[in-house]
Coordinates of C-alpha atoms in Angstrom, one line a residue:
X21 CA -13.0 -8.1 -3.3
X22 CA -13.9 -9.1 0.0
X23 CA -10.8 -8.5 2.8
X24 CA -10.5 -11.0 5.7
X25 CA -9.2 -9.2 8.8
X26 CA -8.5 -12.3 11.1
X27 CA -7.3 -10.6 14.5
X28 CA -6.5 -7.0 14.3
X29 CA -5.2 -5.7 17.9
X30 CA -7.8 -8.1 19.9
X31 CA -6.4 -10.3 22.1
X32 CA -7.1 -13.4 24.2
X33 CA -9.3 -11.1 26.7
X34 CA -11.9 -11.0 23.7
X35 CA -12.2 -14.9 23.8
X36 CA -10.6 -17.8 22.2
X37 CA -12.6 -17.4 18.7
X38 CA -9.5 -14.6 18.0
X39 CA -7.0 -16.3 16.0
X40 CA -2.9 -15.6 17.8
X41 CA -0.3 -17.9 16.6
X42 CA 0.9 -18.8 13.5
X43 CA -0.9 -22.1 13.5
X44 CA -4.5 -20.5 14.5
X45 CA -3.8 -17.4 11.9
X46 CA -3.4 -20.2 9.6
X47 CA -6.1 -22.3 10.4
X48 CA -8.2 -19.2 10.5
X49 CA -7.1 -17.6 7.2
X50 CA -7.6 -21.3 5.3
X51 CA -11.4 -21.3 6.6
X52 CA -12.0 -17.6 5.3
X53 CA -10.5 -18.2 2.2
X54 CA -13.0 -21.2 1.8
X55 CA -15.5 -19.5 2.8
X56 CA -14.4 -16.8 0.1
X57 CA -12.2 -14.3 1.3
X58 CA -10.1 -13.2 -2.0
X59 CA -7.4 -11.2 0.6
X60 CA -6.1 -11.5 4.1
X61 CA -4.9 -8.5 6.5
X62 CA -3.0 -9.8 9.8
X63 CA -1.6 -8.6 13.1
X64 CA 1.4 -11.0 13.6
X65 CA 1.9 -11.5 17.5
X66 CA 4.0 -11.6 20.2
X67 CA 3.7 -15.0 22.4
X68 CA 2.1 -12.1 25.2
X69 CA -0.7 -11.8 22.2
X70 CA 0.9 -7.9 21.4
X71 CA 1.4 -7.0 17.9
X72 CA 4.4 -6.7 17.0
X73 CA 6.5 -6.0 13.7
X74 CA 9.3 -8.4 14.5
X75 CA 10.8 -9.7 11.6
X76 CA 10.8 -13.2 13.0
X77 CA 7.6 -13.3 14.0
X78 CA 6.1 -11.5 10.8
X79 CA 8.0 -14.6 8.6
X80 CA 7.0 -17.5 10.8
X81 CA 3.2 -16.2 10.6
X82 CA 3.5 -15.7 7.0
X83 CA 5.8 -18.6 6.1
X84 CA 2.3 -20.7 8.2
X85 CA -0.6 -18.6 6.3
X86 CA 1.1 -19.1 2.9
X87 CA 1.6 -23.0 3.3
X88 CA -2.1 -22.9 3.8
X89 CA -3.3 -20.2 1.7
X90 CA -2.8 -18.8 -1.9
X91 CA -4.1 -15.4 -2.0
X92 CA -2.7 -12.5 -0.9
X93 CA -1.5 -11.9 2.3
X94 CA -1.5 -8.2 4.1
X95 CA 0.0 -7.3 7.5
X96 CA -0.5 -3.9 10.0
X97 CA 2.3 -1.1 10.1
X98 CA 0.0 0.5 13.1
X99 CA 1.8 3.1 15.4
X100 CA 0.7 0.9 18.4
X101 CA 2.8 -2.0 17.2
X102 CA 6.1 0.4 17.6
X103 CA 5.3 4.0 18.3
X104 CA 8.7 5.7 17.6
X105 CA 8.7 6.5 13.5
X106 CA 12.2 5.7 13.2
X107 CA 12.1 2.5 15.2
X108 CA 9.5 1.3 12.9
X109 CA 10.9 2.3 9.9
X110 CA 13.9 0.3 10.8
X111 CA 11.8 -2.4 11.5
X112 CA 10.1 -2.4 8.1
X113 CA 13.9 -2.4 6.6
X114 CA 14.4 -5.4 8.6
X115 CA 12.0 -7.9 7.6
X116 CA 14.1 -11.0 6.2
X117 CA 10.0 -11.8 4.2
X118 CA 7.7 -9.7 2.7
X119 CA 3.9 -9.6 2.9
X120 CA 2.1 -9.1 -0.2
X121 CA 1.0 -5.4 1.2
X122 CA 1.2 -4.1 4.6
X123 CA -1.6 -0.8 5.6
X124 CA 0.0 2.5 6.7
X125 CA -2.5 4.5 8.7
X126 CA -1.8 8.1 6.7
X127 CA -2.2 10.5 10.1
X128 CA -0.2 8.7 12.0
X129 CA 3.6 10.3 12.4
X130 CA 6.1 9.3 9.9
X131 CA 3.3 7.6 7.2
X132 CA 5.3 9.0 4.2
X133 CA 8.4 7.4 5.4
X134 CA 6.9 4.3 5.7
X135 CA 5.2 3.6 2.9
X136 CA 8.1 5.2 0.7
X137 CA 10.3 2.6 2.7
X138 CA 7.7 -0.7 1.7
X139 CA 7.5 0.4 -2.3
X140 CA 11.2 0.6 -2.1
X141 CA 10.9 -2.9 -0.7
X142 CA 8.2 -4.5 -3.5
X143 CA 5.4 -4.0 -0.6
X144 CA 2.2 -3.0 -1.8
X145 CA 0.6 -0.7 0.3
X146 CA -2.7 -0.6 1.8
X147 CA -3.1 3.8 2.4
X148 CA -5.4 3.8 5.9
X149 CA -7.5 6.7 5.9
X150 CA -9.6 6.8 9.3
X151 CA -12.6 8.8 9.6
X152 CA -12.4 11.6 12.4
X153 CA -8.6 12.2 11.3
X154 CA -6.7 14.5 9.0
X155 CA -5.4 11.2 6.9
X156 CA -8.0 12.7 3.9
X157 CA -6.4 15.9 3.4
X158 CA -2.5 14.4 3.9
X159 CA -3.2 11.8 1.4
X160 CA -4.6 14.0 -1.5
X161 CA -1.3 15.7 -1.3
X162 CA 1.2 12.5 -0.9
X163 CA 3.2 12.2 -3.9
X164 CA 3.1 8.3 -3.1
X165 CA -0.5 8.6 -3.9
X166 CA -0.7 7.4 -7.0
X167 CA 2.1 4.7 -6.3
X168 CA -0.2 2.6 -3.0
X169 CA -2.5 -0.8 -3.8
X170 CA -5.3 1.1 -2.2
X171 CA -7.4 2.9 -0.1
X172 CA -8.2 1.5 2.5
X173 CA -11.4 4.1 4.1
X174 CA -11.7 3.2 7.5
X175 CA -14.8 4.2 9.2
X176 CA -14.1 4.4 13.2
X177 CA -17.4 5.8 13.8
X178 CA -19.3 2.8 16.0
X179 CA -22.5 3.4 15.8
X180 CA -25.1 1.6 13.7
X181 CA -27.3 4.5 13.4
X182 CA -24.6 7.0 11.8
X183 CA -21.6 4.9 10.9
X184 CA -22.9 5.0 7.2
X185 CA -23.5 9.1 7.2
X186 CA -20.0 8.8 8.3
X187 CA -18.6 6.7 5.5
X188 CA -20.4 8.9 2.8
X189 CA -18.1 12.0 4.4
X190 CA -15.4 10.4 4.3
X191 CA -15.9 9.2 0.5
X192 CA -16.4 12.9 0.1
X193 CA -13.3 13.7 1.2
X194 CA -11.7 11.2 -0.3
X195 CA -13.2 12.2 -3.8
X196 CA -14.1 10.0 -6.6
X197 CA -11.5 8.1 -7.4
X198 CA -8.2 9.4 -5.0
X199 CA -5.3 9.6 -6.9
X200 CA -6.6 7.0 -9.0
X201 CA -6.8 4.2 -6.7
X202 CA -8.8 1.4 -5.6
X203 CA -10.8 2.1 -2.9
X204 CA -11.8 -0.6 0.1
X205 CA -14.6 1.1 2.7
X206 CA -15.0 -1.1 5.9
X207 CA -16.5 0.4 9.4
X208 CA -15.9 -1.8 12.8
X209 CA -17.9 -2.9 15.6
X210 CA -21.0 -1.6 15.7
X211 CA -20.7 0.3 12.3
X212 CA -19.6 -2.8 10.4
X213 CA -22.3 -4.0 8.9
X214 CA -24.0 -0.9 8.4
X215 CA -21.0 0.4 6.4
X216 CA -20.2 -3.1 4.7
X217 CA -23.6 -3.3 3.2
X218 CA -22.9 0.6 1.7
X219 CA -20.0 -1.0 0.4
X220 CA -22.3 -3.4 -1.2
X221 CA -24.4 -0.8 -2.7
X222 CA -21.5 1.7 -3.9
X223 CA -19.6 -1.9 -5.3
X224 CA -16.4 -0.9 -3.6
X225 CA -14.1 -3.6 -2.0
X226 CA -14.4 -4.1 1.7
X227 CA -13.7 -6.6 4.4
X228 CA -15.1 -8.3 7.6
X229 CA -13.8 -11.2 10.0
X230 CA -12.7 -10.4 13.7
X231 CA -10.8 -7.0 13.8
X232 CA -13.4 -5.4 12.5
X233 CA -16.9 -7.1 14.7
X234 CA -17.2 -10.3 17.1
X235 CA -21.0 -9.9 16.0
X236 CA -22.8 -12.1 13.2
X237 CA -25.1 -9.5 11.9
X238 CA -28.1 -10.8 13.8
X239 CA -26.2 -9.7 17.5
X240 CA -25.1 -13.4 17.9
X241 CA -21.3 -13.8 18.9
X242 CA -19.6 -14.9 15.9
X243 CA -17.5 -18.2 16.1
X244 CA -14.9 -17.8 13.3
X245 CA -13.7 -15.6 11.1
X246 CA -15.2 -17.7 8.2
X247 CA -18.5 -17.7 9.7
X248 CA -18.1 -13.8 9.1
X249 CA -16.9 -13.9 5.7
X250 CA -20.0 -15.7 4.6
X251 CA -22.0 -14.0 6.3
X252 CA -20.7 -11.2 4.8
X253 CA -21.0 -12.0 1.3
X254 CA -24.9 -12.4 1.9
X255 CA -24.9 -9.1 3.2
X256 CA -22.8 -7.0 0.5
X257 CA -25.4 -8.8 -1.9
X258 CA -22.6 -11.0 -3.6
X259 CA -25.1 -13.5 -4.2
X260 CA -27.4 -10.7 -7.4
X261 CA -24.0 -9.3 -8.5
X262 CA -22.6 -12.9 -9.4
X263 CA -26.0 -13.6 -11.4

């Protein structure tokens, strides 16, 4: 599987290429899935370009993305969207539609909670484990474990030269197989393609588009996310396992 992430906190400071609105996340997330993206993760936005986790917003970007699109559509829970635990989870209870999954980042306050409240609600959830945090440790112990989509291992480590070393640890922490559970392994910015291409090599799922790198994998600025999803596929070696 091969995750489109079309937008991801960036905003219209990091250029017009970053899909906002409804209409440009649809636009966006049609391209990618020609391209062949098999998932999409989203950060609906406010008309300031903020994510948010308004329930009107959230159902006119996905009501636009799913009149363009037929595979599965994912959105952001992050604490930066709405940092008070309760006021998110009242958000979350709020939504009038439903995304297909929706990522809770596991060290962040109130994570149980959260993804407790989405199952309840028919969400699938997306677990975020981050590098550098204690999300590992908190998930192996989560009695929701065995009950999310996925793992989701994010690598926040940046740098080309050790964002892979970085990944392995956290893989190691994660164990083999955590509570039974997919596992998707992306990196971002500068460790995105290093960490993608392990991804390629270990055959887990992963992603690329615009949250995640601005860069083609040559340096050059990237001018869609659907430009990066198939440049992607080259690069997780889609091309041999398909033969």
């Amino acid at each position: 599987m091969v995750q489109v992430c079309l937008n991801g906190p960036r905003g219209a400071a990091d250029g017009a290429v970053v899909p906002l609105s409804p209409e440009a996340l649809a636009e966006s997330a049609a391209a990618a899935v020609a391209a062949g993206a098999t998932d999409i993760h989203v950060h609906p936005k406010t008309p300031c370009g903020g994510d948010t986790l308004s329930p009107r917003v959230l159902a006119t970007t996905l009501e636009a993305i799913r009149a363009r699109v037929s595979v599965p559509v994912g959105v952001t829970t992050g604490a930066w969207a709405e940092p008070d635990p309760e006021a998110r989870l009242e958000r979350i209870r709020s939504w009038t539609a439903l995304p297909d999954h929706a990522s809770v980042n596991w060290h962040e306050p109130g994570a149980e909670e959260l993804a407790a409240a989405l199952i309840d609600r028919g969400v699938g959830v997306e677990a975020g484990i981050w590098s550098g945090t204690d999300g590992a440790a908190r998930f192996a112990k989560s009695p929701l474990g065995p009950r999310v989509l996925r793992v989701l291992a994010e690598v926040t480590d940046t740098s080309p030269d050790t964002a892979q070393d970085t990944a392995r640890a956290l893989l190691s922490d994660l164990g083999t197989a955590p509570h039974g559970r997919p596992v998707l392994l992306h990196g971002e910015d500068g460790g995105a393609w290093p960490v993608l291409r392990l991804a390629g090599r270990l055959g887990l799922a992963t992603r690329i588009g615009l949250e995640d790198t601005l860069l083609l994998p040559d340096g050059e600025p990237a001018a869609s996310n659907a430009q990066l999803v198939a440049a992607g596929l080259v690069q997780y070696g889609w091309a041999r396992r398909s033969s």
